[in-house]
Amino acid sequence: MADDIITVEHLRYTYQDAQVAALDDVSLRVPRGTWVSVIGHNGSGKSTLAKNILGLLEPDAGVINVDGMVLSEETVWDIRSRVGIVFQNPENQFVGATVADDVAFGLENHAVPREEMLTRVDDALNAVRMREFANREPAHLSGGQKQRVAIAGVVAQQPQIIILDEATSMLDPAGRKEILALIRELKDRLGLTVLSITHDLDEAAGSDQLIVLDDGHVVETGKPSQIFAHGTSLVAHGLDVPYSQQLRGELGKLGIEIPGDYYDDEGLVDYLWTLRSTM
Amino acid sequence: MNKMILGRYIPGDSFIHRLDPRTKLLATFYYIAVIFLANNWQSYLLATVVTLAIIPVSKVSLRFFLNGLLPVLFLIVFTVLIQVFFTTGGHVYWHWGWLSVTSLGLTNAGFIFVRLVLIIFMSTLLTLTTPSLSLADAVESLLKPLAKIHFPVTEVALMLSIALRFVPTLLDQTTKTMNAQRARGVDFGSGGLFKQVKTIVPLFIPLFVTAFTMADELATAMEARGYRDGYGRTRFRVLRYGRGDLLAAVVLILLTLGLIFLRN
Amino acid sequence: MDITFDHVSYTYQANTPMAGVGLDDVSVTIHGGAYTAIIGHTGSGKSTLLQHLNALLKPTSGTVRIGERMITPSTSNKNLHPLRKKVGMVFQFAESQLFAATVREDVAFGPRNFGVSAEDADALAVQMVARVGLPEDVLDRSPFDLSGGQMRRVAIAGVLAMQPEVLVLDEPTAGLDPAGRREMMALFAKLHADGQTIVLVTHQMDDVADFADDVLVMDQGKVVRQGHPKEIFQDAQWLLDHQLGLPRTTQFALRLQQKGFKFDHLPLTTPELAQMLAEQLGGARHE
């Protein structure tokens, strides 16, 4: 328990003029070095959660702890320097007039000396393979490229945690795949903790832990295999069933019952092949 | 609209492109002032020769400079005609009421024509070779002394650079919204005034809504990345004068001396 | 009503150094009554093609025939009204076109522009809001008070209210969550079942497999293939080479094939694959 990099306890948040709380008694833990996904339909409160963790919204009640610091007015800037976030809309988070300017924006805010800034911007652009675009203007970049620049901005900041707030939901499938592969690579190389907020089950399937949010409540927490094992509840929460589970369901209708809790795609392929070989 | 605001900058790596934007900005203002020293054909010839010699250094085709004249063509023609018909002095070629064409009028008109064209060429040179962002940097740097009297120079500069950065985004959104409303039967730019005004609502309300969302999300993103106004920031983008800037200054001084020497 | 492209090319910013090819010698027919999907990666010319369907763009060369109407490079921008009414266009993130004070007014806006009386336009608004699955009480609310998914439905109702013969949908499910996406696709399927011609631009190959009966594949401004999804997705390797995805089922079947399963053709939908597997594994369940 000592090594939970984020803990949220009994968090409640209500938007101005709203009758019901967007988040109600939400508690969760993110162990250091893991990939945790918060999944839920649009309006389930998942983005509100991310904004609370960064102190961008002020909770009605509850305690948030990030990297050993309790979130408060005094610690919020320290916390923001340790947490990088990539938002949903590639266009509306691009502050700089050029790629390099945008990557440098966070560093300027944290008063990093210029000499150090130059190397950190360059390294970060290299890490996301956007170095040759350093002087490009955002108007000449695709959505996927803009998201890579946003990631470079996070990397340059050298944070402990990266939060993806539906960072891939506005990209085409190719762009989505690319961004996820990049985050995975950076997580391993830089020893980051990833908190991903998403409604894409393919994205969530690779995480260490899933937290299902519905109407501002945590309704389920567990490993993907545990949660995917009873897929029907995911549909009830406005989500999808993983493909392998859908296929199992269809096979079941035809009388082929597959025992066990959950198989991912690869597991199911193996199982089916074994089944065929033993015939 | 696109062409007026954005299409001006022509990327390149010429001597003029590489000059410090502050130099280019100050030089353009200085040039506009100093050209008023010219008052006879010799001095105008010198100014013309120098200007026409500078233009090719930018490696931008002369066509773009001539295009730069188009938006102000009416103004030039109007000014020249006023000079032709209303200046009196010297030999009178034609006369009707208080309109007359005189030798002095024609000479003055010629001088004014050359002066206007040269001024437009030089300011076009500035905008063709300097991205708007660099111009914003130059303005910020030149205004820096104002910070002493608590004018928020850096905040204004950041605002300006963000505004410039979002111009293409908003233009893009304008095109999209116009297309969407066209598809719903709106005719932009046709019909009487009343009909025209009515088409503004379905265009501008969606644009305002989008712009507000954009501003809101951008502000959140900036805050998340540690931006707090009035708090000490370091700067990534800095301007440095180089050897070329010195050379540019020398050329301007020589031009000034030449004009003083040649003028009446 | 068919829409036929005959050797259509379109160049962006023609006659400037920045000229770029949008469409390159496209000859293709979109059939009335069909559910046509247009696929291709970003920048392949899909949206340029789309904007020719209701003459928002005119070809640089070639002709587009929309029903009885011919659009050529020299067609005047006037009198395009009847066309815009026949081909309804739902753009990406269509909710950003809403502007009126109430949902009712916004949905009635299109018909009003086409000369429908206020009364009839209002009746259409009521009918279409119901058709897109929104409750009646949203009619007199501001569209800006609704959720993102509901706003998208209002925008679609606004296009349906024009009673177009062809409904063009540009990535209509982008940004929606899985439930929202399912409901949206079910809505279009129902419209198609009621006789609506549909043109869908999408990156979601599952939707193509599940709903379309004709597919256009675009690459570098050309229509490189056209056919039924069953034919198009058989050539899985070709699609992958062109950076296009496959339906989940087809992907899964490919993995099974690599393992050693044999299929006489690649399946597109989950029930189809389950059926094929059941035939091969039939004996297993009697153990």
PDB file of C-alpha atoms in Angstrom, chain A residues 22-245:
ATOM      1  CA  ALA A  22     -20.673  14.066 -11.132  1.00  0.00           C
ATOM      2  CA  LEU A  23     -18.513  11.988  -8.777  1.00  0.00           C
ATOM      3  CA  ASP A  24     -19.894  10.525  -5.601  1.00  0.00           C
ATOM      4  CA  ASP A  25     -17.832   8.753  -2.956  1.00  0.00           C
ATOM      5  CA  VAL A  26     -15.148   7.686  -5.409  1.00  0.00           C
ATOM      6  CA  SER A  27     -12.163   5.871  -3.917  1.00  0.00           C
ATOM      7  CA  LEU A  28      -9.345   4.278  -5.863  1.00  0.00           C
ATOM      8  CA  ARG A  29      -5.641   3.471  -5.807  1.00  0.00           C
ATOM      9  CA  VAL A  30      -3.053   3.494  -8.558  1.00  0.00           C
ATOM     10  CA  PRO A  31       0.069   1.463  -7.698  1.00  0.00           C
ATOM     11  CA  ARG A  32       3.362   2.998  -8.875  1.00  0.00           C
ATOM     12  CA  GLY A  33       4.591   1.761 -12.239  1.00  0.00           C
ATOM     13  CA  THR A  34       1.278   0.224 -13.328  1.00  0.00           C
ATOM     14  CA  TRP A  35      -1.201   0.994 -16.104  1.00  0.00           C
ATOM     15  CA  VAL A  36      -4.659   1.594 -14.703  1.00  0.00           C
ATOM     16  CA  SER A  37      -7.666   2.296 -16.923  1.00  0.00           C
ATOM     17  CA  VAL A  38     -10.813   4.063 -15.809  1.00  0.00           C
ATOM     18  CA  ILE A  39     -13.617   3.053 -18.158  1.00  0.00           C
ATOM     19  CA  GLY A  40     -17.164   4.289 -18.416  1.00  0.00           C
ATOM     20  CA  HIS A  41     -19.615   5.743 -20.904  1.00  0.00           C
ATOM     21  CA  ASN A  42     -19.650   9.440 -21.866  1.00  0.00           C
ATOM     22  CA  GLY A  43     -20.901  11.410 -18.899  1.00  0.00           C
ATOM     23  CA  SER A  44     -19.987   8.717 -16.366  1.00  0.00           C
ATOM     24  CA  GLY A  45     -17.645  11.148 -14.616  1.00  0.00           C
ATOM     25  CA  LYS A  46     -14.316   9.805 -15.774  1.00  0.00           C
ATOM     26  CA  SER A  47     -12.915  13.076 -17.156  1.00  0.00           C
ATOM     27  CA  THR A  48     -14.117  14.915 -14.070  1.00  0.00           C
ATOM     28  CA  LEU A  49     -12.016  12.483 -12.046  1.00  0.00           C
ATOM     29  CA  ALA A  50      -8.874  13.347 -14.041  1.00  0.00           C
ATOM     30  CA  LYS A  51      -9.459  17.060 -13.563  1.00  0.00           C
ATOM     31  CA  ASN A  52      -9.888  16.600  -9.817  1.00  0.00           C
ATOM     32  CA  ILE A  53      -6.625  14.685  -9.539  1.00  0.00           C
ATOM     33  CA  LEU A  54      -4.781  17.601 -11.161  1.00  0.00           C
ATOM     34  CA  GLY A  55      -6.544  20.174  -9.018  1.00  0.00           C
ATOM     35  CA  LEU A  56      -8.221  21.682 -12.095  1.00  0.00           C
ATOM     36  CA  LEU A  57     -11.530  21.235 -10.310  1.00  0.00           C
ATOM     37  CA  GLU A  58     -11.968  21.599  -6.580  1.00  0.00           C
ATOM     38  CA  PRO A  59     -13.685  18.626  -4.901  1.00  0.00           C
ATOM     39  CA  ASP A  60     -16.663  19.070  -2.554  1.00  0.00           C
ATOM     40  CA  ALA A  61     -15.250  16.394  -0.292  1.00  0.00           C
ATOM     41  CA  GLY A  62     -12.567  13.748  -0.164  1.00  0.00           C
ATOM     42  CA  VAL A  63      -8.780  13.470  -0.110  1.00  0.00           C
ATOM     43  CA  ILE A  64      -6.476  13.090  -3.118  1.00  0.00           C
ATOM     44  CA  ASN A  65      -2.895  12.041  -2.633  1.00  0.00           C
ATOM     45  CA  VAL A  66      -0.361  12.162  -5.469  1.00  0.00           C
ATOM     46  CA  ASP A  67       3.203  10.917  -5.113  1.00  0.00           C
ATOM     47  CA  GLY A  68       3.160  11.377  -1.367  1.00  0.00           C
ATOM     48  CA  MET A  69       1.561  14.823  -1.382  1.00  0.00           C
ATOM     49  CA  VAL A  70      -1.972  15.630  -0.288  1.00  0.00           C
ATOM     50  CA  LEU A  71      -3.546  17.798  -2.972  1.00  0.00           C
ATOM     51  CA  SER A  72      -4.068  21.332  -1.675  1.00  0.00           C
ATOM     52  CA  GLU A  73      -3.523  24.895  -2.810  1.00  0.00           C
ATOM     53  CA  GLU A  74       0.090  24.661  -1.638  1.00  0.00           C
ATOM     54  CA  THR A  75       0.941  21.397  -3.378  1.00  0.00           C
ATOM     55  CA  VAL A  76      -1.045  21.740  -6.585  1.00  0.00           C
ATOM     56  CA  TRP A  77       1.836  23.196  -8.638  1.00  0.00           C
ATOM     57  CA  ASP A  78       4.232  20.511  -7.417  1.00  0.00           C
ATOM     58  CA  ILE A  79       1.681  17.881  -8.290  1.00  0.00           C
ATOM     59  CA  ARG A  80       1.144  19.329 -11.753  1.00  0.00           C
ATOM     60  CA  SER A  81       4.884  19.130 -12.373  1.00  0.00           C
ATOM     61  CA  ARG A  82       4.805  15.407 -11.583  1.00  0.00           C
ATOM     62  CA  VAL A  83       1.710  14.561 -13.570  1.00  0.00           C
ATOM     63  CA  GLY A  84       1.484  15.029 -17.324  1.00  0.00           C
ATOM     64  CA  ILE A  85      -1.906  14.901 -18.989  1.00  0.00           C
ATOM     65  CA  VAL A  86      -2.952  14.419 -22.609  1.00  0.00           C
ATOM     66  CA  PHE A  87      -6.494  15.585 -23.338  1.00  0.00           C
ATOM     67  CA  GLN A  88      -9.017  14.398 -25.904  1.00  0.00           C
ATOM     68  CA  ASN A  89      -9.002  17.194 -28.474  1.00  0.00           C
ATOM     69  CA  PRO A  90      -5.647  17.444 -30.274  1.00  0.00           C
ATOM     70  CA  GLU A  91      -6.367  20.969 -31.472  1.00  0.00           C
ATOM     71  CA  ASN A  92      -7.470  22.569 -28.222  1.00  0.00           C
ATOM     72  CA  GLN A  93      -4.422  21.661 -26.155  1.00  0.00           C
ATOM     73  CA  PHE A  94      -1.820  22.856 -28.621  1.00  0.00           C
ATOM     74  CA  VAL A  95      -0.658  26.113 -27.056  1.00  0.00           C
ATOM     75  CA  GLY A  96       2.569  26.852 -28.924  1.00  0.00           C
ATOM     76  CA  ALA A  97       2.809  28.448 -32.333  1.00  0.00           C
ATOM     77  CA  THR A  98       5.170  25.684 -33.465  1.00  0.00           C
ATOM     78  CA  VAL A  99       5.835  22.103 -32.364  1.00  0.00           C
ATOM     79  CA  ALA A 100       8.970  23.010 -30.419  1.00  0.00           C
ATOM     80  CA  ASP A 101       7.247  25.972 -28.761  1.00  0.00           C
ATOM     81  CA  ASP A 102       4.425  23.764 -27.626  1.00  0.00           C
ATOM     82  CA  VAL A 103       6.741  21.154 -26.111  1.00  0.00           C
ATOM     83  CA  ALA A 104       8.588  23.947 -24.308  1.00  0.00           C
ATOM     84  CA  PHE A 105       5.408  25.528 -22.904  1.00  0.00           C
ATOM     85  CA  GLY A 106       5.272  23.431 -19.734  1.00  0.00           C
ATOM     86  CA  LEU A 107       8.996  23.886 -19.162  1.00  0.00           C
ATOM     87  CA  GLU A 108       8.678  27.666 -19.462  1.00  0.00           C
ATOM     88  CA  ASN A 109       5.912  27.556 -16.861  1.00  0.00           C
ATOM     89  CA  HIS A 110       8.098  25.603 -14.478  1.00  0.00           C
ATOM     90  CA  ALA A 111      10.923  28.096 -15.042  1.00  0.00           C
ATOM     91  CA  VAL A 112      13.380  25.574 -16.480  1.00  0.00           C
ATOM     92  CA  PRO A 113      16.585  27.371 -17.579  1.00  0.00           C
ATOM     93  CA  ARG A 114      16.723  27.871 -21.356  1.00  0.00           C
ATOM     94  CA  GLU A 115      19.866  25.790 -21.929  1.00  0.00           C
ATOM     95  CA  GLU A 116      18.276  22.788 -20.242  1.00  0.00           C
ATOM     96  CA  MET A 117      15.019  23.470 -22.052  1.00  0.00           C
ATOM     97  CA  LEU A 118      16.713  23.136 -25.453  1.00  0.00           C
ATOM     98  CA  THR A 119      18.005  19.635 -24.718  1.00  0.00           C
ATOM     99  CA  ARG A 120      14.798  18.492 -23.033  1.00  0.00           C
ATOM    100  CA  VAL A 121      12.633  19.667 -25.942  1.00  0.00           C
ATOM    101  CA  ASP A 122      14.938  17.992 -28.418  1.00  0.00           C
ATOM    102  CA  ASP A 123      15.044  14.723 -26.458  1.00  0.00           C
ATOM    103  CA  ALA A 124      11.288  14.702 -26.016  1.00  0.00           C
ATOM    104  CA  LEU A 125      10.644  15.278 -29.724  1.00  0.00           C
ATOM    105  CA  ASN A 126      13.088  12.489 -30.457  1.00  0.00           C
ATOM    106  CA  ALA A 127      11.239  10.170 -28.083  1.00  0.00           C
ATOM    107  CA  VAL A 128       7.964  10.672 -29.970  1.00  0.00           C
ATOM    108  CA  ARG A 129       9.733  10.674 -33.351  1.00  0.00           C
ATOM    109  CA  MET A 130       8.674  14.205 -34.216  1.00  0.00           C
ATOM    110  CA  ARG A 131      12.091  15.851 -34.268  1.00  0.00           C
ATOM    111  CA  GLU A 132      11.978  16.787 -37.943  1.00  0.00           C
ATOM    112  CA  PHE A 133       8.681  18.576 -37.297  1.00  0.00           C
ATOM    113  CA  ALA A 134      10.139  20.878 -34.632  1.00  0.00           C
ATOM    114  CA  ASN A 135       9.441  24.078 -36.550  1.00  0.00           C
ATOM    115  CA  ARG A 136       6.094  23.058 -38.044  1.00  0.00           C
ATOM    116  CA  GLU A 137       2.943  24.926 -37.234  1.00  0.00           C
ATOM    117  CA  PRO A 138      -0.011  22.951 -35.823  1.00  0.00           C
ATOM    118  CA  ALA A 139      -2.146  23.704 -38.895  1.00  0.00           C
ATOM    119  CA  HIS A 140       0.126  21.413 -40.905  1.00  0.00           C
ATOM    120  CA  LEU A 141      -0.103  18.419 -38.556  1.00  0.00           C
ATOM    121  CA  SER A 142      -2.561  15.516 -38.406  1.00  0.00           C
ATOM    122  CA  GLY A 143      -4.521  14.788 -35.247  1.00  0.00           C
ATOM    123  CA  GLY A 144      -2.201  11.886 -34.408  1.00  0.00           C
ATOM    124  CA  GLN A 145       0.863  14.061 -34.858  1.00  0.00           C
ATOM    125  CA  LYS A 146      -0.609  16.736 -32.592  1.00  0.00           C
ATOM    126  CA  GLN A 147      -1.216  14.106 -29.912  1.00  0.00           C
ATOM    127  CA  ARG A 148       2.397  12.979 -30.243  1.00  0.00           C
ATOM    128  CA  VAL A 149       3.460  16.585 -29.677  1.00  0.00           C
ATOM    129  CA  ALA A 150       1.243  16.693 -26.583  1.00  0.00           C
ATOM    130  CA  ILE A 151       2.975  13.524 -25.369  1.00  0.00           C
ATOM    131  CA  ALA A 152       6.360  15.107 -26.055  1.00  0.00           C
ATOM    132  CA  GLY A 153       5.248  18.037 -23.897  1.00  0.00           C
ATOM    133  CA  VAL A 154       4.541  15.571 -21.103  1.00  0.00           C
ATOM    134  CA  VAL A 155       7.813  13.679 -21.596  1.00  0.00           C
ATOM    135  CA  ALA A 156       9.850  16.910 -21.554  1.00  0.00           C
ATOM    136  CA  GLN A 157       8.353  17.676 -18.166  1.00  0.00           C
ATOM    137  CA  GLN A 158       9.824  14.386 -16.843  1.00  0.00           C
ATOM    138  CA  PRO A 159       6.768  13.463 -14.797  1.00  0.00           C
ATOM    139  CA  GLN A 160       6.099  10.375 -12.687  1.00  0.00           C
ATOM    140  CA  ILE A 161       2.589   9.915 -13.974  1.00  0.00           C
ATOM    141  CA  ILE A 162       0.887  10.351 -17.304  1.00  0.00           C
ATOM    142  CA  ILE A 163      -2.884  10.704 -17.468  1.00  0.00           C
ATOM    143  CA  LEU A 164      -4.573  10.005 -20.793  1.00  0.00           C
ATOM    144  CA  ASP A 165      -7.963  11.717 -20.795  1.00  0.00           C
ATOM    145  CA  GLU A 166      -9.544   9.947 -23.807  1.00  0.00           C
ATOM    146  CA  ALA A 167      -6.375  10.903 -25.631  1.00  0.00           C
ATOM    147  CA  THR A 168      -7.065   8.609 -28.585  1.00  0.00           C
ATOM    148  CA  SER A 169     -10.825   8.985 -28.979  1.00  0.00           C
ATOM    149  CA  MET A 170     -10.663  11.578 -31.745  1.00  0.00           C
ATOM    150  CA  LEU A 171      -8.058   9.719 -33.826  1.00  0.00           C
ATOM    151  CA  ASP A 172      -8.540   7.234 -36.639  1.00  0.00           C
ATOM    152  CA  PRO A 173      -7.731   3.577 -35.844  1.00  0.00           C
ATOM    153  CA  ALA A 174      -4.195   3.814 -37.235  1.00  0.00           C
ATOM    154  CA  GLY A 175      -3.465   6.952 -35.195  1.00  0.00           C
ATOM    155  CA  ARG A 176      -4.966   5.336 -32.098  1.00  0.00           C
ATOM    156  CA  LYS A 177      -2.779   2.254 -32.387  1.00  0.00           C
ATOM    157  CA  GLU A 178       0.320   4.349 -32.908  1.00  0.00           C
ATOM    158  CA  ILE A 179      -0.308   6.549 -29.876  1.00  0.00           C
ATOM    159  CA  LEU A 180      -0.974   3.581 -27.591  1.00  0.00           C
ATOM    160  CA  ALA A 181       2.168   1.789 -28.742  1.00  0.00           C
ATOM    161  CA  LEU A 182       4.130   4.966 -28.102  1.00  0.00           C
ATOM    162  CA  ILE A 183       2.755   5.369 -24.579  1.00  0.00           C
ATOM    163  CA  ARG A 184       3.504   1.732 -23.820  1.00  0.00           C
ATOM    164  CA  GLU A 185       7.084   2.166 -25.003  1.00  0.00           C
ATOM    165  CA  LEU A 186       7.579   5.366 -23.003  1.00  0.00           C
ATOM    166  CA  LYS A 187       6.026   3.851 -19.885  1.00  0.00           C
ATOM    167  CA  ASP A 188       8.563   1.025 -19.912  1.00  0.00           C
ATOM    168  CA  ARG A 189      11.529   3.167 -20.840  1.00  0.00           C
ATOM    169  CA  LEU A 190      10.863   5.999 -18.402  1.00  0.00           C
ATOM    170  CA  GLY A 191       9.257   3.947 -15.625  1.00  0.00           C
ATOM    171  CA  LEU A 192       6.005   5.914 -15.737  1.00  0.00           C
ATOM    172  CA  THR A 193       2.661   5.197 -14.150  1.00  0.00           C
ATOM    173  CA  VAL A 194      -0.236   5.458 -16.606  1.00  0.00           C
ATOM    174  CA  LEU A 195      -3.789   6.390 -15.678  1.00  0.00           C
ATOM    175  CA  SER A 196      -5.893   6.057 -18.793  1.00  0.00           C
ATOM    176  CA  ILE A 197      -9.435   7.328 -19.066  1.00  0.00           C
ATOM    177  CA  THR A 198     -11.222   5.706 -21.949  1.00  0.00           C
ATOM    178  CA  HIS A 199     -14.265   3.929 -23.309  1.00  0.00           C
ATOM    179  CA  ASP A 200     -12.206   1.880 -25.727  1.00  0.00           C
ATOM    180  CA  LEU A 201     -12.044  -1.684 -24.439  1.00  0.00           C
ATOM    181  CA  ASP A 202      -9.155  -2.657 -26.728  1.00  0.00           C
ATOM    182  CA  GLU A 203      -7.146   0.063 -25.051  1.00  0.00           C
ATOM    183  CA  ALA A 204      -8.270  -0.978 -21.590  1.00  0.00           C
ATOM    184  CA  ALA A 205      -7.610  -4.688 -22.184  1.00  0.00           C
ATOM    185  CA  GLY A 206      -3.841  -4.214 -21.910  1.00  0.00           C
ATOM    186  CA  SER A 207      -3.942  -2.538 -18.510  1.00  0.00           C
ATOM    187  CA  ASP A 208      -2.976  -3.981 -15.145  1.00  0.00           C
ATOM    188  CA  GLN A 209      -6.165  -2.838 -13.545  1.00  0.00           C
ATOM    189  CA  LEU A 210      -9.599  -1.617 -14.591  1.00  0.00           C
ATOM    190  CA  ILE A 211     -11.894   0.699 -12.727  1.00  0.00           C
ATOM    191  CA  VAL A 212     -15.440   0.865 -14.092  1.00  0.00           C
ATOM    192  CA  LEU A 213     -17.234   4.126 -13.458  1.00  0.00           C
ATOM    193  CA  ASP A 214     -20.946   4.668 -13.965  1.00  0.00           C
ATOM    194  CA  ASP A 215     -22.993   7.721 -12.967  1.00  0.00           C
ATOM    195  CA  GLY A 216     -20.209   8.997 -10.761  1.00  0.00           C
ATOM    196  CA  HIS A 217     -19.720   5.765  -8.825  1.00  0.00           C
ATOM    197  CA  VAL A 218     -17.002   3.157  -8.986  1.00  0.00           C
ATOM    198  CA  VAL A 219     -19.037   0.086  -9.863  1.00  0.00           C
ATOM    199  CA  GLU A 220     -16.251  -2.428 -10.408  1.00  0.00           C
ATOM    200  CA  THR A 221     -12.505  -2.725  -9.842  1.00  0.00           C
ATOM    201  CA  GLY A 222     -10.250  -5.558 -10.875  1.00  0.00           C
ATOM    202  CA  LYS A 223      -7.966  -7.096 -13.443  1.00  0.00           C
ATOM    203  CA  PRO A 224      -9.299  -6.941 -17.023  1.00  0.00           C
ATOM    204  CA  SER A 225      -9.737 -10.719 -17.025  1.00  0.00           C
ATOM    205  CA  GLN A 226     -11.971 -10.538 -13.939  1.00  0.00           C
ATOM    206  CA  ILE A 227     -14.093  -7.738 -15.287  1.00  0.00           C
ATOM    207  CA  PHE A 228     -14.325  -9.058 -18.831  1.00  0.00           C
ATOM    208  CA  ALA A 229     -15.367 -12.467 -17.514  1.00  0.00           C
ATOM    209  CA  HIS A 230     -18.857 -11.126 -16.871  1.00  0.00           C
ATOM    210  CA  GLY A 231     -19.183  -8.982 -19.958  1.00  0.00           C
ATOM    211  CA  THR A 232     -22.911  -8.446 -19.738  1.00  0.00           C
ATOM    212  CA  SER A 233     -22.470  -5.999 -16.876  1.00  0.00           C
ATOM    213  CA  LEU A 234     -20.211  -3.911 -19.121  1.00  0.00           C
ATOM    214  CA  VAL A 235     -23.071  -3.529 -21.592  1.00  0.00           C
ATOM    215  CA  ALA A 236     -25.307  -2.438 -18.732  1.00  0.00           C
ATOM    216  CA  HIS A 237     -22.754   0.278 -17.966  1.00  0.00           C
ATOM    217  CA  GLY A 238     -22.899   1.548 -21.555  1.00  0.00           C
ATOM    218  CA  LEU A 239     -19.706  -0.172 -22.673  1.00  0.00           C
ATOM    219  CA  ASP A 240     -18.793  -2.963 -25.057  1.00  0.00           C
ATOM    220  CA  VAL A 241     -17.988  -6.592 -24.554  1.00  0.00           C
ATOM    221  CA  PRO A 242     -14.454  -7.603 -25.613  1.00  0.00           C
ATOM    222  CA  TYR A 243     -14.458  -9.362 -28.971  1.00  0.00           C
ATOM    223  CA  SER A 244     -13.322 -12.709 -27.595  1.00  0.00           C
ATOM    224  CA  GLN A 245     -16.273 -12.693 -25.200  1.00  0.00           C
TER     225      GLN A 245
END
